[in-house]
Amino acid sequence: ADLCSAAADDGPEAHRPGMIVRCPPRFRDGDAGGAGAGTRAAGKEHAAKPDRRLRCHACGHVITTAAARRAVNGTHEHERTNPAGHRYRFGCFSQAPGCACVGHPSDEHSWFAGCTWRLAICAACVEHLGWGFSGADDFFGFILDRLSA
């Protein structure tokens, strides 16, 4: 099952508005789902109000809620470095009705075995927020300092 439907002919690095793809209804049902996230508090392993809305740090658009926070490989929060040397601290979420995915799924340099990824962007302002992962398990990885409460 794919997290977001196919986008465009360019790779995941493209951010043209015509490439924005909304996530399917199974990821939009109910309130936006997110996790303990404030600009820096998003990754803290503390109990958060489940209905707390998490917003894009750039424009304030609701992306998810604390209720959608989830563990992948045993933990909500992860730190990974991409091939270009950029280090990211991100949290995993099961739902994100306020985001869109761009590009074709890629398994190249995936941080999670058996998963493909696409860029996840704010559906309102197109800010890069993280990645949508699809495979045996579907989830979002949002860069924690790009979400605010």
Coordinates of N, CA, C and O in Angstrom, one line a residue:
A1 N 0.8 -1.2 0.0 CA 0.0 0.0 0.0 C 0.9 1.2 0.0 O 1.8 1.4 0.8
D2 N 0.6 2.2 -0.9 CA 1.4 3.3 -1.0 C 0.9 4.5 -0.3 O -0.3 4.7 -0.3
L3 N 1.7 5.2 0.4 CA 1.3 6.3 1.3 C 0.6 7.4 0.5 O -0.4 8.0 0.9
C4 N 1.2 7.8 -0.6 CA 0.6 8.9 -1.4 C 0.6 8.4 -2.9 O 1.5 7.7 -3.3
S5 N -0.3 8.8 -3.6 CA -0.4 8.3 -5.0 C 0.7 9.0 -5.9 O 1.3 10.0 -5.5
A6 N 1.0 8.4 -7.0 CA 2.1 8.9 -7.9 C 2.0 10.4 -8.2 O 0.9 10.9 -8.3
A7 N 3.1 11.0 -8.2 CA 3.1 12.5 -8.4 C 3.4 12.9 -9.8 O 2.5 13.2 -10.6
A8 N 4.7 13.0 -10.2 CA 5.0 13.5 -11.5 C 6.2 12.7 -12.1 O 6.7 11.7 -11.5
D9 N 6.7 13.1 -13.2 CA 7.8 12.4 -13.9 C 9.1 12.7 -13.3 O 10.1 12.0 -13.6
D10 N 9.3 13.8 -12.5 CA 10.6 14.1 -12.0 C 10.7 13.4 -10.7 O 9.8 12.8 -10.1
G11 N 11.9 13.4 -10.1 CA 12.2 12.7 -8.9 C 11.7 13.4 -7.7 O 11.1 14.5 -7.8
P12 N 12.0 12.9 -6.5 CA 11.4 13.5 -5.3 C 12.0 14.8 -5.0 O 11.5 15.5 -4.1
E13 N 13.1 15.2 -5.7 CA 13.7 16.5 -5.4 C 12.9 17.7 -6.0 O 13.1 18.8 -5.6
A14 N 11.9 17.4 -6.9 CA 11.2 18.5 -7.5 C 10.1 19.0 -6.6 O 9.5 18.2 -5.8
H15 N 9.9 20.3 -6.6 CA 8.9 20.9 -5.7 C 7.9 21.8 -6.5 O 7.3 22.7 -6.0
R16 N 7.7 21.5 -7.8 CA 6.7 22.3 -8.6 C 5.3 22.1 -8.1 O 4.9 21.0 -7.8
P17 N 4.5 23.1 -8.0 CA 3.1 23.0 -7.5 C 2.3 21.9 -8.3 O 1.5 21.2 -7.7
G18 N 2.6 21.7 -9.5 CA 1.9 20.6 -10.3 C 2.2 19.2 -9.8 O 1.5 18.3 -10.1
M19 N 3.2 19.1 -9.0 CA 3.6 17.8 -8.5 C 3.0 17.5 -7.1 O 3.2 16.4 -6.6
I20 N 2.3 18.4 -6.5 CA 1.7 18.1 -5.2 C 0.7 17.1 -5.3 O -0.2 17.1 -6.1
V21 N 0.7 16.1 -4.4 CA -0.2 15.0 -4.3 C -0.8 15.0 -2.9 O 0.0 14.8 -2.0
R22 N -2.1 15.1 -2.8 CA -2.7 14.9 -1.5 C -2.6 13.5 -1.0 O -2.7 12.6 -1.8
C23 N -2.5 13.3 0.3 CA -2.5 11.9 0.8 C -3.9 11.3 0.7 O -4.9 12.1 0.8
P24 N -4.0 10.0 0.5 CA -5.3 9.4 0.3 C -6.2 9.5 1.6 O -5.6 9.8 2.7
P25 N -7.5 9.3 1.5 CA -8.4 9.5 2.6 C -8.0 8.7 3.8 O -8.2 9.1 4.9
R26 N -7.4 7.5 3.7 CA -7.1 6.7 4.9 C -6.1 7.5 5.8 O -6.0 7.1 6.9
F27 N -5.4 8.5 5.2 CA -4.5 9.3 6.0 C -5.1 10.6 6.4 O -4.5 11.4 7.0
R28 N -6.3 10.9 6.0 CA -7.0 12.1 6.3 C -8.1 12.0 7.2 O -8.7 13.0 7.7
D29 N -8.6 10.8 7.5 CA -9.8 10.6 8.4 C -9.5 11.2 9.8 O -8.5 11.1 10.3
G30 N -10.5 11.8 10.3 CA -10.4 12.3 11.7 C -9.6 13.6 11.8 O -9.3 14.2 10.8
D31 N -9.2 13.9 13.0 CA -8.4 15.1 13.2 C -7.0 14.8 12.7 O -6.5 13.7 12.7
A32 N -6.3 15.9 12.3 CA -4.9 15.7 11.9 C -4.2 15.1 13.0 O -4.3 15.4 14.2
G33 N -3.4 14.1 12.7 CA -2.7 13.3 13.8 C -1.2 13.7 13.9 O -0.5 13.6 12.9
G34 N -0.8 14.0 15.1 CA 0.6 14.4 15.3 C 1.1 14.0 16.6 O 0.5 13.3 17.3
A35 N 2.3 14.5 17.0 CA 2.9 14.0 18.3 C 3.4 15.2 19.0 O 3.5 16.3 18.5
G36 N 3.9 14.9 20.2 CA 4.4 15.9 21.1 C 5.4 16.8 20.3 O 6.5 16.5 20.2
A37 N 4.9 17.9 19.7 CA 5.8 18.7 18.9 C 5.6 20.2 19.2 O 4.5 20.7 19.0
G38 N 6.6 20.8 19.6 CA 6.6 22.3 19.7 C 7.9 22.5 18.9 O 8.6 21.6 18.6
T39 N 8.3 23.7 18.6 CA 9.4 23.9 17.8 C 10.6 23.0 18.2 O 11.2 22.4 17.4
R40 N 10.9 23.0 19.5 CA 11.9 22.1 20.0 C 11.3 20.9 20.8 O 11.9 19.9 20.9
A41 N 10.1 21.1 21.3 CA 9.5 20.0 22.1 C 8.9 18.9 21.4 O 8.5 17.9 21.9
A42 N 8.8 19.0 20.0 CA 8.2 18.0 19.3 C 8.7 16.6 19.5 O 7.9 15.6 19.5
G43 N 10.0 16.4 19.7 CA 10.5 15.1 19.9 C 10.6 14.6 21.3 O 11.0 13.5 21.6
K44 N 10.2 15.4 22.3 CA 10.3 15.0 23.7 C 9.4 13.8 23.9 O 8.3 13.8 23.5
E45 N 9.9 12.8 24.6 CA 9.2 11.6 24.9 C 8.3 11.8 26.2 O 8.4 11.1 27.1
H46 N 7.4 12.8 26.1 CA 6.5 13.0 27.2 C 5.1 12.9 26.7 O 4.8 13.0 25.5
A47 N 4.1 12.7 27.7 CA 2.7 12.6 27.3 C 2.2 14.0 26.8 O 2.4 15.0 27.5
A48 N 1.6 14.0 25.6 CA 1.1 15.2 25.1 C -0.4 15.1 25.0 O -0.9 14.0 24.9
K49 N -1.1 16.2 25.0 CA -2.5 16.2 24.8 C -2.8 15.6 23.4 O -2.3 16.1 22.4
P50 N -3.6 14.5 23.3 CA -3.8 13.9 22.1 C -4.4 14.8 21.0 O -4.2 14.6 19.8
D51 N -5.2 15.8 21.4 CA -5.8 16.6 20.4 C -5.0 17.8 20.1 O -5.4 18.7 19.3
R52 N -3.8 17.9 20.6 CA -2.9 19.1 20.3 C -2.6 19.1 18.8 O -2.0 18.1 18.3
R53 N -2.8 20.2 18.2 CA -2.5 20.3 16.7 C -1.1 20.7 16.5 O -0.6 21.6 17.2
L54 N -0.5 20.1 15.6 CA 0.9 20.4 15.2 C 0.9 21.1 13.9 O 0.3 20.6 12.9
R55 N 1.6 22.2 13.8 CA 1.5 23.1 12.6 C 2.8 23.2 11.9 O 3.9 23.1 12.5
C56 N 2.7 23.6 10.6 CA 3.9 23.9 9.9 C 4.5 25.2 10.5 O 3.9 26.2 10.8
H57 N 5.8 25.1 10.8 CA 6.5 26.2 11.4 C 6.6 27.5 10.5 O 6.7 28.6 11.0
A58 N 6.5 27.3 9.2 CA 6.6 28.4 8.3 C 5.3 29.2 8.1 O 5.3 30.4 8.0
C59 N 4.1 28.5 8.1 CA 2.9 29.2 7.8 C 1.8 29.0 8.8 O 0.7 29.6 8.8
G60 N 1.9 28.0 9.7 CA 0.9 27.7 10.7 C -0.2 26.8 10.3 O -1.1 26.5 11.1
H61 N -0.1 26.2 9.1 CA -1.1 25.2 8.6 C -1.0 24.0 9.5 O 0.0 23.5 9.8
V62 N -2.2 23.5 9.9 CA -2.3 22.2 10.7 C -1.8 21.1 9.9 O -2.4 20.8 8.8
I63 N -0.8 20.3 10.4 CA -0.2 19.2 9.6 C -0.7 17.9 10.2 O -1.2 17.0 9.5
T64 N -0.7 17.8 11.6 CA -1.1 16.5 12.3 C -1.4 16.9 13.7 O -1.5 18.0 14.1
T65 N -1.6 15.9 14.6 CA -1.9 16.1 16.0 C -1.0 15.1 16.8 O -0.4 14.2 16.3
A66 N -1.0 15.4 18.1 CA -0.3 14.5 19.0 C -0.8 13.1 19.0 O -0.1 12.2 19.3
A67 N -2.1 12.9 18.7 CA -2.7 11.6 18.7 C -2.1 10.7 17.6 O -2.1 9.5 17.7
A68 N -1.5 11.2 16.6 CA -0.9 10.5 15.5 C 0.5 10.1 15.7 O 1.1 9.4 14.9
R69 N 1.1 10.5 16.8 CA 2.5 10.2 17.1 C 2.6 8.7 17.3 O 1.7 8.0 17.9
R70 N 3.7 8.1 16.7 CA 3.8 6.6 16.8 C 5.3 6.2 16.8 O 6.1 7.0 16.4
A71 N 5.5 5.0 17.2 CA 6.9 4.5 17.2 C 7.1 3.7 16.0 O 6.2 3.0 15.5
V72 N 8.3 3.8 15.4 CA 8.8 3.0 14.3 C 10.1 2.4 14.7 O 11.0 3.2 15.2
N73 N 10.3 1.1 14.6 CA 11.6 0.5 15.1 C 11.8 0.8 16.6 O 12.9 1.0 17.0
G74 N 10.7 0.8 17.3 CA 10.8 0.9 18.8 C 10.9 2.3 19.4 O 10.9 2.5 20.6
T75 N 10.9 3.4 18.5 CA 10.9 4.7 19.1 C 10.2 5.7 18.1 O 10.2 5.5 16.9
H76 N 9.7 6.8 18.7 CA 9.1 7.9 17.9 C 10.1 8.7 17.2 O 10.0 9.1 16.1
E77 N 11.2 9.0 18.0 CA 12.2 10.0 17.4 C 13.4 9.3 16.9 O 13.9 8.3 17.4
H78 N 13.9 9.8 15.7 CA 15.1 9.2 15.1 C 16.0 10.3 14.6 O 15.6 11.4 14.4
E79 N 17.3 10.0 14.5 CA 18.3 10.9 13.9 C 18.9 10.1 12.8 O 19.4 9.0 13.0
R80 N 19.0 10.8 11.6 CA 19.6 10.1 10.4 C 20.3 11.2 9.6 O 20.0 12.4 9.6
T81 N 21.3 10.7 8.9 CA 22.1 11.6 8.0 C 21.9 11.2 6.6 O 22.0 10.0 6.3
N82 N 21.6 12.1 5.6 CA 21.4 11.7 4.2 C 22.7 11.7 3.5 O 23.8 12.1 4.1
P83 N 22.8 11.2 2.3 CA 24.0 11.0 1.6 C 24.8 12.4 1.4 O 26.0 12.3 1.2
A84 N 24.1 13.5 1.4 CA 24.8 14.8 1.3 C 25.3 15.3 2.6 O 26.0 16.4 2.7
G85 N 25.2 14.5 3.7 CA 25.7 14.9 5.0 C 24.8 15.7 5.9 O 25.2 16.1 6.9
H86 N 23.6 16.0 5.5 CA 22.6 16.7 6.3 C 22.0 15.8 7.3 O 21.5 14.7 7.0
R87 N 22.1 16.2 8.6 CA 21.6 15.4 9.7 C 20.2 15.9 10.1 O 19.9 17.1 10.2
Y88 N 19.2 15.0 10.3 CA 17.9 15.3 10.6 C 17.4 14.6 11.9 O 17.7 13.4 12.1
R89 N 16.7 15.3 12.7 CA 16.0 14.7 13.9 C 14.5 14.8 13.5 O 14.0 15.8 13.3
F90 N 13.9 13.6 13.4 CA 12.5 13.6 13.0 C 11.7 12.6 13.9 O 12.3 11.7 14.5
G91 N 10.4 12.8 13.9 CA 9.5 12.0 14.7 C 8.5 11.3 13.7 O 8.3 11.9 12.6
C92 N 8.0 10.2 14.1 CA 7.1 9.4 13.2 C 5.7 9.6 13.6 O 5.3 9.7 14.8
F93 N 4.8 9.7 12.6 CA 3.4 10.0 12.8 C 2.6 9.1 11.8 O 3.0 8.8 10.7
S94 N 1.4 8.6 12.3 CA 0.6 7.7 11.5 C -0.3 8.5 10.5 O -0.7 7.9 9.4
Q95 N -0.6 9.7 10.8 CA -1.5 10.5 9.9 C -1.0 11.9 9.8 O -0.4 12.5 10.7
A96 N -1.3 12.5 8.6 CA -0.9 13.9 8.4 C -1.7 14.5 7.3 O -1.3 14.7 6.2
P97 N -3.0 14.8 7.6 CA -3.9 15.3 6.6 C -3.5 16.7 6.1 O -3.9 17.1 5.0
G98 N -2.6 17.4 6.7 CA -2.2 18.7 6.3 C -0.9 18.7 5.4 O -0.4 19.8 5.1
C99 N -0.5 17.5 5.0 CA 0.7 17.5 4.2 C 0.4 16.9 2.8 O -0.7 16.4 2.6
A100 N 1.3 17.1 1.9 CA 1.2 16.5 0.6 C 2.6 15.8 0.3 O 3.6 16.2 0.9
C101 N 2.6 14.8 -0.6 CA 3.8 14.1 -0.9 C 4.2 14.5 -2.4 O 3.3 14.6 -3.2
V102 N 5.5 14.6 -2.6 CA 5.9 14.9 -4.0 C 6.9 13.9 -4.5 O 7.7 13.3 -3.7
G103 N 7.0 13.7 -5.8 CA 7.9 12.8 -6.4 C 7.5 11.4 -6.4 O 6.4 11.0 -5.9
H104 N 8.2 10.6 -7.1 CA 8.0 9.1 -7.2 C 8.6 8.5 -6.0 O 9.6 8.9 -5.5
P105 N 8.0 7.4 -5.6 CA 8.6 6.6 -4.4 C 10.0 6.2 -4.8 O 10.3 5.8 -5.9
S106 N 10.9 6.3 -3.8 CA 12.3 5.9 -4.0 C 12.7 5.0 -2.8 O 12.4 5.2 -1.7
D107 N 13.4 3.9 -3.2 CA 14.0 3.1 -2.1 C 15.5 3.4 -2.0 O 16.2 2.8 -1.1
E108 N 16.0 4.4 -2.7 CA 17.4 4.7 -2.6 C 17.7 5.4 -1.3 O 17.0 6.4 -1.0
H109 N 18.6 5.0 -0.6 CA 19.0 5.5 0.7 C 17.9 5.6 1.7 O 17.9 6.6 2.5
S110 N 17.0 4.7 1.7 CA 15.9 4.7 2.6 C 16.4 4.4 4.0 O 17.3 3.6 4.2
W111 N 15.9 5.2 5.0 CA 16.3 5.0 6.4 C 15.6 3.9 7.1 O 15.9 3.5 8.2
F112 N 14.6 3.3 6.4 CA 13.8 2.2 7.0 C 13.7 1.0 6.0 O 13.2 1.2 4.9
A113 N 14.3 -0.1 6.4 CA 14.3 -1.3 5.5 C 12.9 -1.6 5.0 O 11.9 -1.6 5.8
G114 N 12.8 -1.9 3.7 CA 11.5 -2.3 3.1 C 10.6 -1.1 2.8 O 9.5 -1.3 2.4
C115 N 11.1 0.1 3.1 CA 10.2 1.3 2.8 C 10.8 2.1 1.7 O 12.0 2.3 1.6
T116 N 9.8 2.6 0.9 CA 10.2 3.7 -0.1 C 9.8 5.0 0.6 O 9.1 5.0 1.6
W117 N 10.3 6.1 0.0 CA 10.0 7.4 0.6 C 9.7 8.4 -0.5 O 10.1 8.3 -1.6
R118 N 9.0 9.5 -0.1 CA 8.8 10.7 -0.9 C 8.9 11.9 0.0 O 8.8 11.7 1.2
L119 N 9.2 13.0 -0.6 CA 9.2 14.2 0.3 C 7.8 14.5 0.7 O 6.9 14.4 0.0
A120 N 7.7 15.0 2.0 CA 6.4 15.4 2.5 C 6.5 16.9 2.7 O 7.5 17.4 3.4
I121 N 5.6 17.6 2.2 CA 5.6 19.1 2.3 C 4.3 19.6 2.8 O 3.3 18.9 2.9
C122 N 4.3 20.8 3.3 CA 3.1 21.5 3.8 C 2.2 21.7 2.6 O 2.6 22.2 1.6
A123 N 0.9 21.3 2.8 CA 0.0 21.4 1.7 C -0.4 22.9 1.4 O -0.9 23.2 0.4
A124 N -0.1 23.8 2.4 CA -0.5 25.2 2.2 C 0.7 26.0 1.6 O 0.5 26.8 0.7
C125 N 1.9 25.8 2.1 CA 3.0 26.7 1.7 C 4.2 26.0 1.0 O 5.1 26.6 0.6
V126 N 4.1 24.7 0.9 CA 5.1 23.8 0.2 C 6.4 23.7 0.9 O 7.4 23.4 0.3
E127 N 6.5 24.1 2.2 CA 7.7 23.9 3.0 C 8.0 22.4 3.1 O 7.1 21.6 3.4
H128 N 9.3 22.0 3.0 CA 9.7 20.6 3.2 C 9.6 20.4 4.7 O 10.2 21.0 5.5
L129 N 8.8 19.4 5.0 CA 8.6 19.0 6.5 C 9.2 17.7 6.8 O 9.4 17.4 8.0
G130 N 9.4 16.8 5.8 CA 10.0 15.5 6.1 C 9.7 14.5 5.0 O 9.8 14.9 3.8
W131 N 9.3 13.3 5.3 CA 9.1 12.3 4.3 C 7.9 11.4 4.6 O 7.5 11.2 5.8
G132 N 7.3 10.9 3.5 CA 6.2 9.9 3.7 C 6.9 8.6 3.3 O 7.5 8.4 2.3
F133 N 6.8 7.6 4.2 CA 7.4 6.3 4.0 C 6.2 5.3 3.7 O 5.2 5.3 4.4
S134 N 6.5 4.4 2.8 CA 5.5 3.4 2.4 C 6.2 2.0 2.3 O 7.4 2.0 1.8
G135 N 5.5 1.0 2.6 CA 6.1 -0.3 2.5 C 5.2 -1.3 3.3 O 4.0 -1.2 3.3
A136 N 5.8 -2.1 4.1 CA 5.1 -3.0 5.0 C 4.3 -2.2 6.0 O 3.3 -2.6 6.5
D137 N 4.8 -1.0 6.3 CA 4.2 -0.1 7.2 C 4.2 1.3 6.6 O 5.2 1.7 5.9
D138 N 3.2 2.1 6.7 CA 3.1 3.4 6.1 C 3.1 4.4 7.3 O 2.3 4.3 8.2
F139 N 3.9 5.5 7.1 CA 4.0 6.5 8.2 C 4.7 7.7 7.6 O 5.3 7.7 6.5
F140 N 4.7 8.8 8.4 CA 5.4 10.0 8.0 C 6.5 10.2 9.0 O 6.4 9.9 10.2
G141 N 7.6 10.8 8.5 CA 8.7 11.2 9.4 C 8.9 12.7 9.2 O 9.3 13.2 8.2
F142 N 8.5 13.5 10.3 CA 8.5 14.9 10.2 C 9.7 15.5 11.0 O 10.0 15.1 12.1
I143 N 10.5 16.4 10.3 CA 11.6 17.0 11.0 C 11.0 17.8 12.1 O 10.2 18.7 11.9
L144 N 11.4 17.5 13.3 CA 10.7 18.0 14.5 C 10.8 19.5 14.7 O 9.8 20.1 15.2
D145 N 11.9 20.2 14.3 CA 11.9 21.6 14.4 C 11.2 22.4 13.3 O 11.2 23.6 13.3
R146 N 10.5 21.6 12.4 CA 9.7 22.2 11.4 C 8.2 22.1 11.7 O 7.4 22.5 10.9
L147 N 7.9 21.6 12.9 CA 6.6 21.6 13.4 C 6.5 22.4 14.7 O 7.5 22.5 15.4
S148 N 5.4 23.1 14.9 CA 5.2 23.9 16.1 C 3.8 23.6 16.7 O 2.9 23.2 15.9
A149 N 3.6 23.8 18.0 CA 2.3 23.5 18.6 C 1.4 24.7 18.5 O 1.8 25.8 18.3

